[in-house]
């Protein structure tokens, strides 16, 4: 197989050149950081006075970590390093606690960001002959405009359809011959259910590829979407603190995500000791943004759990690969003392073929103990007068889950289309325990 590179020089640089490039960009980023109200003090305390204080990558560990909490406490301008008249755009993510984190961009920042997204898209085999339907939320969320600009940069015909409204999405796909889509994995699964419900003829669509990201999903979910829709699904990883999409992306080998090291310095650390973990082991991803002058962010603790691949990728790109995100340090559930990531449950249920495309994990207090309920959708056909097949399936799901997560869950089966669907990132966990402790 031949692989297409957007920028052969940048994507296949030797490790030595990549390191030199990172050091040069880190120096610039540090001087930008010294111009922000937030970083001035901690950098001075670490003896960093200007770009001359950074001479190699080992200086990275002298720089402070940055957390979501820091970004919130710096709202609105604590991380701004250029005058307002040079800022051409901002994006914000409100998260769950309300206070937004805001990222500002200069014109050059937008150009650089667009370049990383274009590189990612092109690396999956897309060209200007593709028609790209961007089925994700536009607005302050970065997925909309980020992919939009990257798609245009590649020269694809971009349809800014936004999220939701499956009927209109099908119409657009048919009218304009969409070949590529971008959506959350949960929306892609929802789309497929709706497709069958609305009787959309798959053979009349030209769809062949999807970018799926913004939320964690398992390898089994990818396989399911690929099989049901008959397309290739590429994993896309990004976060608003690091621009948005275009941080790490799968190439056509679909074996780990290349993290663009000429734009970001990745570290993977143990979340408690803050020391790097050995290659291949799972830890928290920490990222330093090297490609943004307006809002420099140093050693950002993403809370996302992943590991590096030790071996280089067969596609020839030299940028290191990270594994599919396993979960977040903060979405870990502790159920009767057992640690559990929602992704472990997803892995199990998506591998059971009778299980539908949507599910919900509910955790409640049951007296002093915690109770885990896994609600999944199943095909309508099974809800017949005879309840035996239904009960047998329920029991099989329960046993398979218990064997894998060591917790005995209650399993509920629901008719397909009856569990709530969200347009943006899916809500997969309802944990009422905190409220019942009040
Ligand atoms: P936001 O800043 O709103 O774009 O959210 C970024 C977060 O979404 C990341 O820190 C991850 O937790 C999650 N995320 C984005 N892309 C993926 C992906 N491909 N797989 C798993 N989680 C993802
Ligand atoms: Zn590759």
Short mmCIF file of C-alpha atoms and ligand atoms in Angstrom, two decimals:
data_model
loop_
_atom_site.label_atom_id
_atom_site.label_comp_id
_atom_site.label_asym_id
_atom_site.label_seq_id
_atom_site.Cartn_x
_atom_site.Cartn_y
_atom_site.Cartn_z
CA UNK A 1 0.00 0.00 0.00
CA UNK A 2 1.23 3.50 -0.74
CA UNK A 3 0.49 6.17 1.80
CA UNK A 4 -0.17 9.78 0.95
CA UNK A 5 1.46 12.50 3.03
CA UNK A 6 0.19 16.07 3.22
CA UNK A 7 3.69 17.31 4.01
CA UNK A 8 6.27 14.59 3.45
CA UNK A 9 9.09 16.57 5.04
CA UNK A 10 7.24 17.32 8.28
CA UNK A 11 5.54 13.95 8.61
CA UNK A 12 8.62 11.80 8.05
CA UNK A 13 11.30 13.92 9.76
CA UNK A 14 14.04 12.07 11.61
CA UNK A 15 13.78 11.97 15.41
CA UNK A 16 16.79 14.27 15.61
CA UNK A 17 15.15 16.91 13.38
CA UNK A 18 11.84 16.53 15.19
CA UNK A 19 13.55 17.15 18.54
CA UNK A 20 15.37 20.21 17.16
CA UNK A 21 12.07 21.51 15.83
CA UNK A 22 10.37 20.96 19.21
CA UNK A 23 13.14 22.76 21.10
CA UNK A 24 12.92 25.77 18.76
CA UNK A 25 9.13 25.92 19.11
CA UNK A 26 9.26 25.36 22.87
CA UNK A 27 11.56 28.38 23.21
CA UNK A 28 9.02 30.53 21.37
CA UNK A 29 6.17 29.12 23.44
CA UNK A 30 8.00 29.84 26.69
CA UNK A 31 8.56 33.45 25.72
CA UNK A 32 4.88 33.74 24.82
CA UNK A 33 3.98 32.18 28.18
CA UNK A 34 6.14 34.75 30.00
CA UNK A 35 3.87 37.43 28.51
CA UNK A 36 0.73 35.95 30.11
CA UNK A 37 -0.47 37.00 33.59
CA UNK A 38 -0.81 33.33 34.64
CA UNK A 39 2.62 31.90 33.81
CA UNK A 40 4.85 34.87 34.67
CA UNK A 41 5.26 33.98 38.34
CA UNK A 42 5.60 30.17 38.21
CA UNK A 43 8.09 30.44 35.34
CA UNK A 44 10.17 33.03 37.19
CA UNK A 45 10.09 30.79 40.27
CA UNK A 46 11.46 27.94 38.13
CA UNK A 47 14.29 30.18 36.96
CA UNK A 48 12.91 30.55 33.44
CA UNK A 49 13.55 34.13 32.33
CA UNK A 50 13.26 33.91 28.58
CA UNK A 51 13.70 31.61 25.66
CA UNK A 52 17.41 31.35 26.41
CA UNK A 53 16.48 29.34 29.52
CA UNK A 54 15.33 26.47 27.29
CA UNK A 55 18.13 24.70 25.45
CA UNK A 56 16.95 21.09 25.25
CA UNK A 57 13.84 18.98 25.78
CA UNK A 58 15.05 18.06 29.24
CA UNK A 59 14.16 21.63 30.25
CA UNK A 60 10.52 20.66 29.84
CA UNK A 61 10.44 19.18 33.32
CA UNK A 62 11.33 22.56 34.80
CA UNK A 63 8.06 23.97 33.45
CA UNK A 64 4.91 23.88 35.59
CA UNK A 65 1.97 21.58 34.86
CA UNK A 66 -1.30 23.29 33.92
CA UNK A 67 -4.72 21.93 34.91
CA UNK A 68 -8.28 22.62 33.83
CA UNK A 69 -8.71 24.32 37.19
CA UNK A 70 -5.83 26.72 36.36
CA UNK A 71 -7.45 27.56 33.03
CA UNK A 72 -10.74 28.30 34.75
CA UNK A 73 -9.09 30.40 37.44
CA UNK A 74 -7.40 32.39 34.68
CA UNK A 75 -10.70 33.20 32.97
CA UNK A 76 -11.03 35.33 30.90
CA UNK A 77 -7.56 36.72 29.99
CA UNK A 78 -5.05 35.03 32.29
CA UNK A 79 -3.57 32.95 29.46
CA UNK A 80 -3.68 35.57 26.71
CA UNK A 81 -0.23 36.52 25.45
CA UNK A 82 -0.95 38.89 22.55
CA UNK A 83 -2.88 42.19 22.36
CA UNK A 84 -6.62 41.78 21.74
CA UNK A 85 -6.39 43.44 18.31
CA UNK A 86 -4.32 40.48 17.09
CA UNK A 87 -6.86 37.90 18.28
CA UNK A 88 -9.05 36.75 15.39
CA UNK A 89 -11.12 34.01 17.07
CA UNK A 90 -11.90 32.34 20.34
CA UNK A 91 -13.30 28.95 21.27
CA UNK A 92 -14.58 27.89 24.66
CA UNK A 93 -15.64 24.71 26.34
CA UNK A 94 -17.90 24.95 29.33
CA UNK A 95 -17.52 21.40 30.57
CA UNK A 96 -19.69 20.38 33.45
CA UNK A 97 -18.92 22.97 36.10
CA UNK A 98 -19.99 26.09 34.26
CA UNK A 99 -16.96 28.38 34.20
CA UNK A 100 -15.70 28.21 30.64
CA UNK A 101 -12.12 27.75 29.55
CA UNK A 102 -11.35 30.04 26.67
CA UNK A 103 -8.69 29.68 24.00
CA UNK A 104 -7.71 32.62 21.78
CA UNK A 105 -6.20 32.39 18.31
CA UNK A 106 -4.17 34.76 16.16
CA UNK A 107 -4.43 34.56 12.38
CA UNK A 108 -1.26 32.46 12.23
CA UNK A 109 -2.59 30.18 14.99
CA UNK A 110 -5.67 29.41 12.88
CA UNK A 111 -3.47 28.70 9.84
CA UNK A 112 -1.29 26.31 11.85
CA UNK A 113 -4.29 24.54 13.39
CA UNK A 114 -5.90 24.15 9.97
CA UNK A 115 -2.65 22.63 8.71
CA UNK A 116 -2.71 19.90 11.38
CA UNK A 117 -6.34 19.04 10.64
CA UNK A 118 -5.69 18.99 6.87
CA UNK A 119 -2.69 16.71 7.40
CA UNK A 120 -4.82 14.35 9.49
CA UNK A 121 -7.68 14.24 6.98
CA UNK A 122 -5.39 13.77 3.99
CA UNK A 123 -3.56 10.95 5.79
CA UNK A 124 -6.76 8.86 5.75
CA UNK A 125 -6.83 8.97 1.94
CA UNK A 126 -9.17 11.94 1.40
CA UNK A 127 -8.60 14.27 -1.56
CA UNK A 128 -10.30 17.22 -3.24
CA UNK A 129 -12.59 14.75 -5.00
CA UNK A 130 -14.33 14.01 -1.70
CA UNK A 131 -17.56 15.53 -0.41
CA UNK A 132 -17.33 16.00 3.34
CA UNK A 133 -20.36 16.33 5.60
CA UNK A 134 -19.36 17.69 8.99
CA UNK A 135 -22.07 16.31 11.28
CA UNK A 136 -20.79 17.85 14.49
CA UNK A 137 -21.73 20.88 16.57
CA UNK A 138 -20.51 24.19 15.17
CA UNK A 139 -20.08 27.27 17.36
CA UNK A 140 -17.83 27.52 20.40
CA UNK A 141 -17.06 23.78 20.22
CA UNK A 142 -13.91 23.29 18.14
CA UNK A 143 -15.00 20.19 16.20
CA UNK A 144 -17.21 22.15 13.81
CA UNK A 145 -14.96 24.93 12.56
CA UNK A 146 -11.77 22.92 13.08
CA UNK A 147 -12.76 20.12 10.71
CA UNK A 148 -14.50 22.59 8.43
CA UNK A 149 -11.33 24.58 7.76
CA UNK A 150 -9.17 21.45 7.52
CA UNK A 151 -11.55 19.95 4.98
CA UNK A 152 -11.48 23.09 2.87
CA UNK A 153 -7.70 23.20 3.07
CA UNK A 154 -7.57 19.68 1.60
CA UNK A 155 -9.91 20.97 -1.11
CA UNK A 156 -12.86 18.73 -0.30
CA UNK A 157 -16.38 20.05 -0.83
CA UNK A 158 -17.45 20.77 2.74
CA UNK A 159 -21.10 20.60 3.83
CA UNK A 160 -21.44 22.34 7.22
CA UNK A 161 -24.46 20.28 8.22
CA UNK A 162 -23.85 20.44 11.98
CA UNK A 163 -25.04 17.80 14.44
CA UNK A 164 -28.45 16.16 14.84
CA UNK A 165 -31.46 15.85 12.53
CA UNK A 166 -30.80 12.52 10.87
CA UNK A 167 -33.50 12.97 8.22
CA UNK A 168 -31.82 16.12 6.94
CA UNK A 169 -28.39 14.42 7.14
CA UNK A 170 -29.63 11.60 4.86
CA UNK A 171 -31.12 14.13 2.45
CA UNK A 172 -27.80 16.01 2.22
CA UNK A 173 -25.89 12.75 1.72
CA UNK A 174 -28.17 11.77 -1.13
CA UNK A 175 -28.37 15.20 -2.76
CA UNK A 176 -24.65 15.92 -2.76
CA UNK A 177 -23.10 12.47 -2.86
CA UNK A 178 -21.32 12.71 0.50
CA UNK A 179 -18.28 10.43 0.65
CA UNK A 180 -16.87 11.34 4.09
CA UNK A 181 -18.49 12.30 7.38
CA UNK A 182 -17.31 13.47 10.77
CA UNK A 183 -19.37 12.75 13.90
CA UNK A 184 -19.20 11.37 17.39
CA UNK A 185 -19.19 7.55 17.40
CA UNK A 186 -22.52 7.55 19.26
CA UNK A 187 -24.10 9.71 16.57
CA UNK A 188 -22.81 7.36 13.87
CA UNK A 189 -24.46 4.43 15.63
CA UNK A 190 -27.65 6.42 16.02
CA UNK A 191 -27.53 7.37 12.35
CA UNK A 192 -27.32 3.74 11.38
CA UNK A 193 -30.38 2.80 13.47
CA UNK A 194 -32.32 5.70 11.94
CA UNK A 195 -31.21 4.69 8.49
CA UNK A 196 -32.90 1.33 8.86
CA UNK A 197 -35.95 2.90 10.51
CA UNK A 198 -36.40 5.44 7.72
CA UNK A 199 -35.67 2.90 5.03
CA UNK A 200 -32.74 4.80 3.56
CA UNK A 201 -31.20 2.75 0.76
CA UNK A 202 -27.51 2.39 1.66
CA UNK A 203 -26.59 1.44 -1.89
CA UNK A 204 -27.67 4.88 -3.07
CA UNK A 205 -25.19 6.60 -0.77
CA UNK A 206 -21.55 7.14 -1.76
CA UNK A 207 -20.34 7.07 1.85
CA UNK A 208 -16.97 5.40 2.34
CA UNK A 209 -15.21 6.96 5.31
CA UNK A 210 -15.87 8.58 8.70
CA UNK A 211 -13.83 10.46 11.28
CA UNK A 212 -15.09 9.64 14.76
CA UNK A 213 -13.96 11.31 17.94
CA UNK A 214 -14.75 13.81 20.71
CA UNK A 215 -15.64 10.97 23.10
CA UNK A 216 -14.12 7.63 24.04
CA UNK A 217 -15.17 4.50 22.17
CA UNK A 218 -13.90 0.96 21.92
CA UNK A 219 -12.35 -1.01 19.09
CA UNK A 220 -15.55 -3.09 19.02
CA UNK A 221 -17.65 0.01 18.51
CA UNK A 222 -15.42 1.01 15.60
CA UNK A 223 -15.80 -2.48 14.10
CA UNK A 224 -19.54 -2.32 14.53
CA UNK A 225 -19.88 1.08 12.81
CA UNK A 226 -17.62 -0.06 9.98
CA UNK A 227 -19.61 -3.21 9.45
CA UNK A 228 -23.07 -1.70 9.75
CA UNK A 229 -22.36 1.28 7.53
CA UNK A 230 -19.82 -0.39 5.26
CA UNK A 231 -17.22 2.37 5.74
CA UNK A 232 -13.74 2.95 7.15
CA UNK A 233 -13.74 4.69 10.52
CA UNK A 234 -10.72 6.72 11.63
CA UNK A 235 -10.17 7.74 15.22
CA UNK A 236 -9.71 11.48 15.73
CA UNK A 237 -8.40 12.88 19.00
CA UNK A 238 -8.20 16.46 20.13
CA UNK A 239 -9.19 18.84 22.90
CA UNK A 240 -10.03 22.51 22.98
CA UNK A 241 -7.01 23.35 25.17
CA UNK A 242 -4.79 22.08 22.29
CA UNK A 243 -6.86 23.86 19.56
CA UNK A 244 -9.38 21.05 19.10
CA UNK A 245 -9.16 18.34 16.43
CA UNK A 246 -5.82 17.70 14.74
CA UNK A 247 -3.78 16.65 17.79
CA UNK A 248 -3.63 12.91 17.09
CA UNK A 249 -5.20 10.94 14.26
CA UNK A 250 -5.12 7.47 12.79
CA UNK A 251 -3.40 6.90 9.46
CA UNK A 252 -4.61 4.30 6.98
CA UNK A 253 -3.09 1.49 9.04
CA UNK A 254 -5.63 2.27 11.81
CA UNK A 255 -3.25 1.08 14.48
CA UNK A 256 -2.80 3.87 16.99
CA UNK A 257 -3.05 7.63 16.53
CA UNK A 258 -0.08 9.67 15.28
CA UNK A 259 0.37 12.56 17.66
CA UNK A 260 1.72 15.52 15.66
CA UNK A 261 4.93 16.19 17.50
CA UNK A 262 5.82 19.30 15.53
CA UNK A 263 2.74 20.90 17.11
CA UNK A 264 2.61 19.32 20.55
CA UNK A 265 5.04 17.76 23.02
CA UNK A 266 3.43 14.66 24.55
CA UNK A 267 4.35 13.15 27.90
CA UNK A 268 2.62 10.20 29.54
CA UNK A 269 2.84 10.30 33.30
CA UNK A 270 1.63 8.41 36.31
CA UNK A 271 -1.23 10.58 37.63
CA UNK A 272 -0.09 10.28 41.25
CA UNK A 273 3.71 10.34 41.07
CA UNK A 274 3.74 12.63 37.97
CA UNK A 275 6.73 10.62 36.70
CA UNK A 276 6.81 9.35 33.10
CA UNK A 277 5.59 5.78 32.58
CA UNK A 278 7.59 3.36 30.38
CA UNK A 279 6.58 3.13 26.69
CA UNK A 280 3.55 0.93 26.23
CA UNK A 281 2.21 1.49 29.74
CA UNK A 282 -0.95 3.45 30.34
CA UNK A 283 -0.81 6.82 32.05
CA UNK A 284 -2.16 10.34 31.82
CA UNK A 285 -1.40 12.24 28.63
CA UNK A 286 0.21 15.64 29.20
CA UNK A 287 0.52 18.02 26.28
CA UNK A 288 2.45 21.21 25.63
CA UNK A 289 1.05 23.26 22.78
CA UNK A 290 3.83 24.40 20.41
CA UNK A 291 1.68 25.89 17.68
CA UNK A 292 -0.24 28.72 19.29
CA UNK A 293 1.12 32.17 20.16
CA UNK A 294 -2.13 33.72 21.46
CA UNK A 295 -2.75 31.18 24.24
CA UNK A 296 0.37 29.20 25.12
CA UNK A 297 -0.36 26.22 27.36
CA UNK A 298 2.43 24.30 29.04
CA UNK A 299 2.26 20.67 30.19
CA UNK A 300 -1.51 20.46 30.19
CA UNK A 301 -2.85 17.55 32.22
CA UNK A 302 -5.49 16.19 29.86
CA UNK A 303 -6.82 13.54 32.31
CA UNK A 304 -6.98 11.23 29.27
CA UNK A 305 -5.48 7.78 29.76
CA UNK A 306 -3.35 6.29 27.00
CA UNK A 307 0.08 4.81 26.25
CA UNK A 308 2.75 5.25 23.58
CA UNK A 309 3.47 2.56 21.01
CA UNK A 310 7.10 1.58 21.20
CA UNK A 311 7.53 0.65 17.51
CA UNK A 312 7.42 3.01 14.53
CA UNK A 313 4.37 2.85 12.24
CA UNK A 314 4.49 1.02 8.92
CA UNK A 315 3.13 4.07 7.11
CA UNK A 316 6.51 5.79 7.35
CA UNK A 317 5.44 8.69 9.53
CA UNK A 318 7.87 9.29 12.37
CA UNK A 319 5.48 11.00 14.79
CA UNK A 320 4.83 8.69 17.73
CA UNK A 321 1.52 6.90 18.08
CA UNK A 322 -0.72 6.83 21.13
CA UNK A 323 -3.25 4.13 21.89
CA UNK A 324 -6.99 4.66 21.66
CA UNK A 325 -8.01 6.69 24.77
CA UNK A 326 -8.87 4.20 27.52
CA UNK A 327 -10.87 6.59 29.67
CA UNK A 328 -10.21 9.59 31.85
CA UNK A 329 -8.65 9.72 35.28
CA UNK A 330 -11.80 11.51 36.36
CA UNK A 331 -14.43 9.22 34.80
CA UNK A 332 -13.28 6.20 36.72
CA UNK A 333 -16.15 4.77 38.71
CA UNK A 334 -15.53 3.07 42.02
CA UNK A 335 -18.27 0.56 42.62
CA UNK A 336 -18.20 -1.20 45.96
CA UNK A 337 -14.47 -0.57 45.97
CA UNK A 338 -13.78 -1.89 42.48
CA UNK A 339 -12.35 0.56 39.93
CA UNK A 340 -14.21 0.56 36.67
CA UNK A 341 -14.00 2.60 33.49
CA UNK A 342 -17.16 2.95 31.39
CA UNK A 343 -15.05 1.87 28.40
CA UNK A 344 -14.70 -1.61 29.93
CA UNK A 345 -18.47 -2.03 29.86
CA UNK A 346 -18.72 -0.68 26.32
CA UNK A 347 -16.09 -3.14 25.12
CA UNK A 348 -18.12 -6.06 26.42
CA UNK A 349 -21.56 -5.05 25.27
CA UNK A 350 -20.53 -3.90 21.81
CA UNK A 351 -19.04 -7.30 21.18
CA UNK A 352 -22.45 -8.95 21.70
CA UNK A 353 -24.16 -8.79 18.35
CA UNK A 354 -27.76 -8.81 19.58
CA UNK A 355 -27.08 -5.62 21.55
CA UNK A 356 -28.24 -2.44 19.82
CA UNK A 357 -26.38 0.78 19.28
CA UNK A 358 -27.13 2.71 22.46
CA UNK A 359 -26.53 2.02 26.12
CA UNK A 360 -26.55 3.72 29.52
CA UNK A 361 -24.69 2.93 32.74
CA UNK A 362 -26.53 3.79 35.94
CA UNK A 363 -24.91 3.78 39.36
CA UNK A 364 -27.05 4.21 42.45
CA UNK A 365 -26.98 3.66 46.17
CA UNK A 366 -28.79 0.56 47.34
CA UNK A 367 -28.65 0.84 51.11
CA UNK A 368 -24.97 1.03 52.00
CA UNK A 369 -23.87 -0.60 48.78
CA UNK A 370 -23.52 0.63 45.21
CA UNK A 371 -25.65 -0.86 42.49
CA UNK A 372 -24.63 -0.94 38.86
CA UNK A 373 -27.29 -1.19 36.16
CA UNK A 374 -26.40 -1.53 32.51
CA UNK A 375 -29.24 -0.57 30.18
CA UNK A 376 -28.83 -1.59 26.58
CA UNK A 377 -30.99 -1.43 23.52
CA UNK A 378 -31.82 -4.60 21.64
CA UNK A 379 -33.55 -5.34 18.40
CA UNK A 380 -37.36 -4.96 18.49
CA UNK A 381 -37.82 -8.50 17.17
CA UNK A 382 -36.86 -10.03 20.48
CA UNK A 383 -39.72 -8.32 22.36
CA UNK A 384 -42.26 -11.01 21.52
CA UNK A 385 -44.81 -12.82 23.67
CA UNK A 386 -42.28 -15.45 24.53
CA UNK A 387 -39.95 -13.85 27.08
CA UNK A 388 -37.50 -16.75 27.13
CA UNK A 389 -35.09 -15.46 24.46
CA UNK A 390 -35.12 -12.06 26.13
CA UNK A 391 -34.28 -13.50 29.52
CA UNK A 392 -31.60 -15.72 28.05
CA UNK A 393 -29.95 -12.76 26.35
CA UNK A 394 -30.15 -10.70 29.53
CA UNK A 395 -28.48 -13.49 31.45
CA UNK A 396 -25.77 -13.89 28.81
CA UNK A 397 -24.97 -10.15 28.90
CA UNK A 398 -24.90 -10.18 32.69
CA UNK A 399 -22.56 -13.15 32.85
CA UNK A 400 -20.21 -11.81 30.18
CA UNK A 401 -20.05 -8.46 31.96
CA UNK A 402 -19.44 -10.03 35.33
CA UNK A 403 -16.63 -12.17 33.98
CA UNK A 404 -14.94 -9.11 32.58
CA UNK A 405 -15.49 -6.41 35.22
CA UNK A 406 -15.79 -8.62 38.33
CA UNK A 407 -18.92 -6.74 39.39
CA UNK A 408 -22.35 -8.29 39.13
CA UNK A 409 -24.50 -5.76 37.28
CA UNK A 410 -28.23 -5.62 36.81
CA UNK A 411 -28.99 -5.73 33.09
CA UNK A 412 -32.01 -4.08 31.50
CA UNK A 413 -32.98 -4.51 27.88
CA UNK A 414 -34.80 -1.71 26.10
CA UNK A 415 -36.38 -1.41 22.68
CA UNK A 416 -34.15 0.19 20.11
CA UNK A 417 -34.57 3.97 19.97
CA UNK A 418 -35.88 4.20 23.54
CA UNK A 419 -32.73 5.28 25.41
CA UNK A 420 -31.87 9.01 25.28
CA UNK A 421 -29.62 10.22 22.44
CA UNK A 422 -27.56 13.39 22.72
CA UNK A 423 -26.44 15.52 19.78
CA UNK A 424 -23.00 16.30 21.13
CA UNK A 425 -20.90 14.08 23.34
CA UNK A 426 -22.99 11.20 24.60
CA UNK A 427 -23.88 10.90 28.27
CA UNK A 428 -23.19 7.27 29.05
CA UNK A 429 -23.09 7.33 32.82
CA UNK A 430 -25.70 8.46 35.33
CA UNK A 431 -24.20 8.34 38.78
CA UNK A 432 -26.71 9.42 41.43
CA UNK A 433 -24.55 8.44 44.40
CA UNK A 434 -23.10 11.90 45.02
CA UNK A 435 -26.58 13.42 45.22
CA UNK A 436 -27.78 10.75 47.65
CA UNK A 437 -24.79 11.46 49.93
CA UNK A 438 -25.93 15.09 50.43
P1 LIG B 1 -13.25 19.20 24.22
O1 LIG B 1 -12.22 20.07 24.83
O2 LIG B 1 -14.65 19.60 24.54
O3 LIG B 1 -13.04 19.06 22.74
O4 LIG B 1 -13.08 17.74 24.85
C1 LIG B 1 -11.86 17.07 24.76
C2 LIG B 1 -11.94 15.72 25.41
O5 LIG B 1 -12.80 14.84 24.64
C3 LIG B 1 -10.62 15.01 25.46
O6 LIG B 1 -9.82 15.45 26.53
C4 LIG B 1 -11.07 13.56 25.60
O7 LIG B 1 -11.42 13.27 26.92
C5 LIG B 1 -12.32 13.51 24.73
N1 LIG B 1 -11.98 13.00 23.38
C6 LIG B 1 -11.79 13.71 22.25
N2 LIG B 1 -11.50 12.89 21.21
C7 LIG B 1 -11.50 11.62 21.69
C8 LIG B 1 -11.24 10.32 21.13
N3 LIG B 1 -10.97 10.14 19.85
N4 LIG B 1 -11.30 9.26 21.96
C9 LIG B 1 -11.57 9.43 23.27
N5 LIG B 1 -11.82 10.61 23.86
C10 LIG B 1 -11.78 11.70 23.09
ZN1 LIG B 2 0.94 5.47 10.47
#
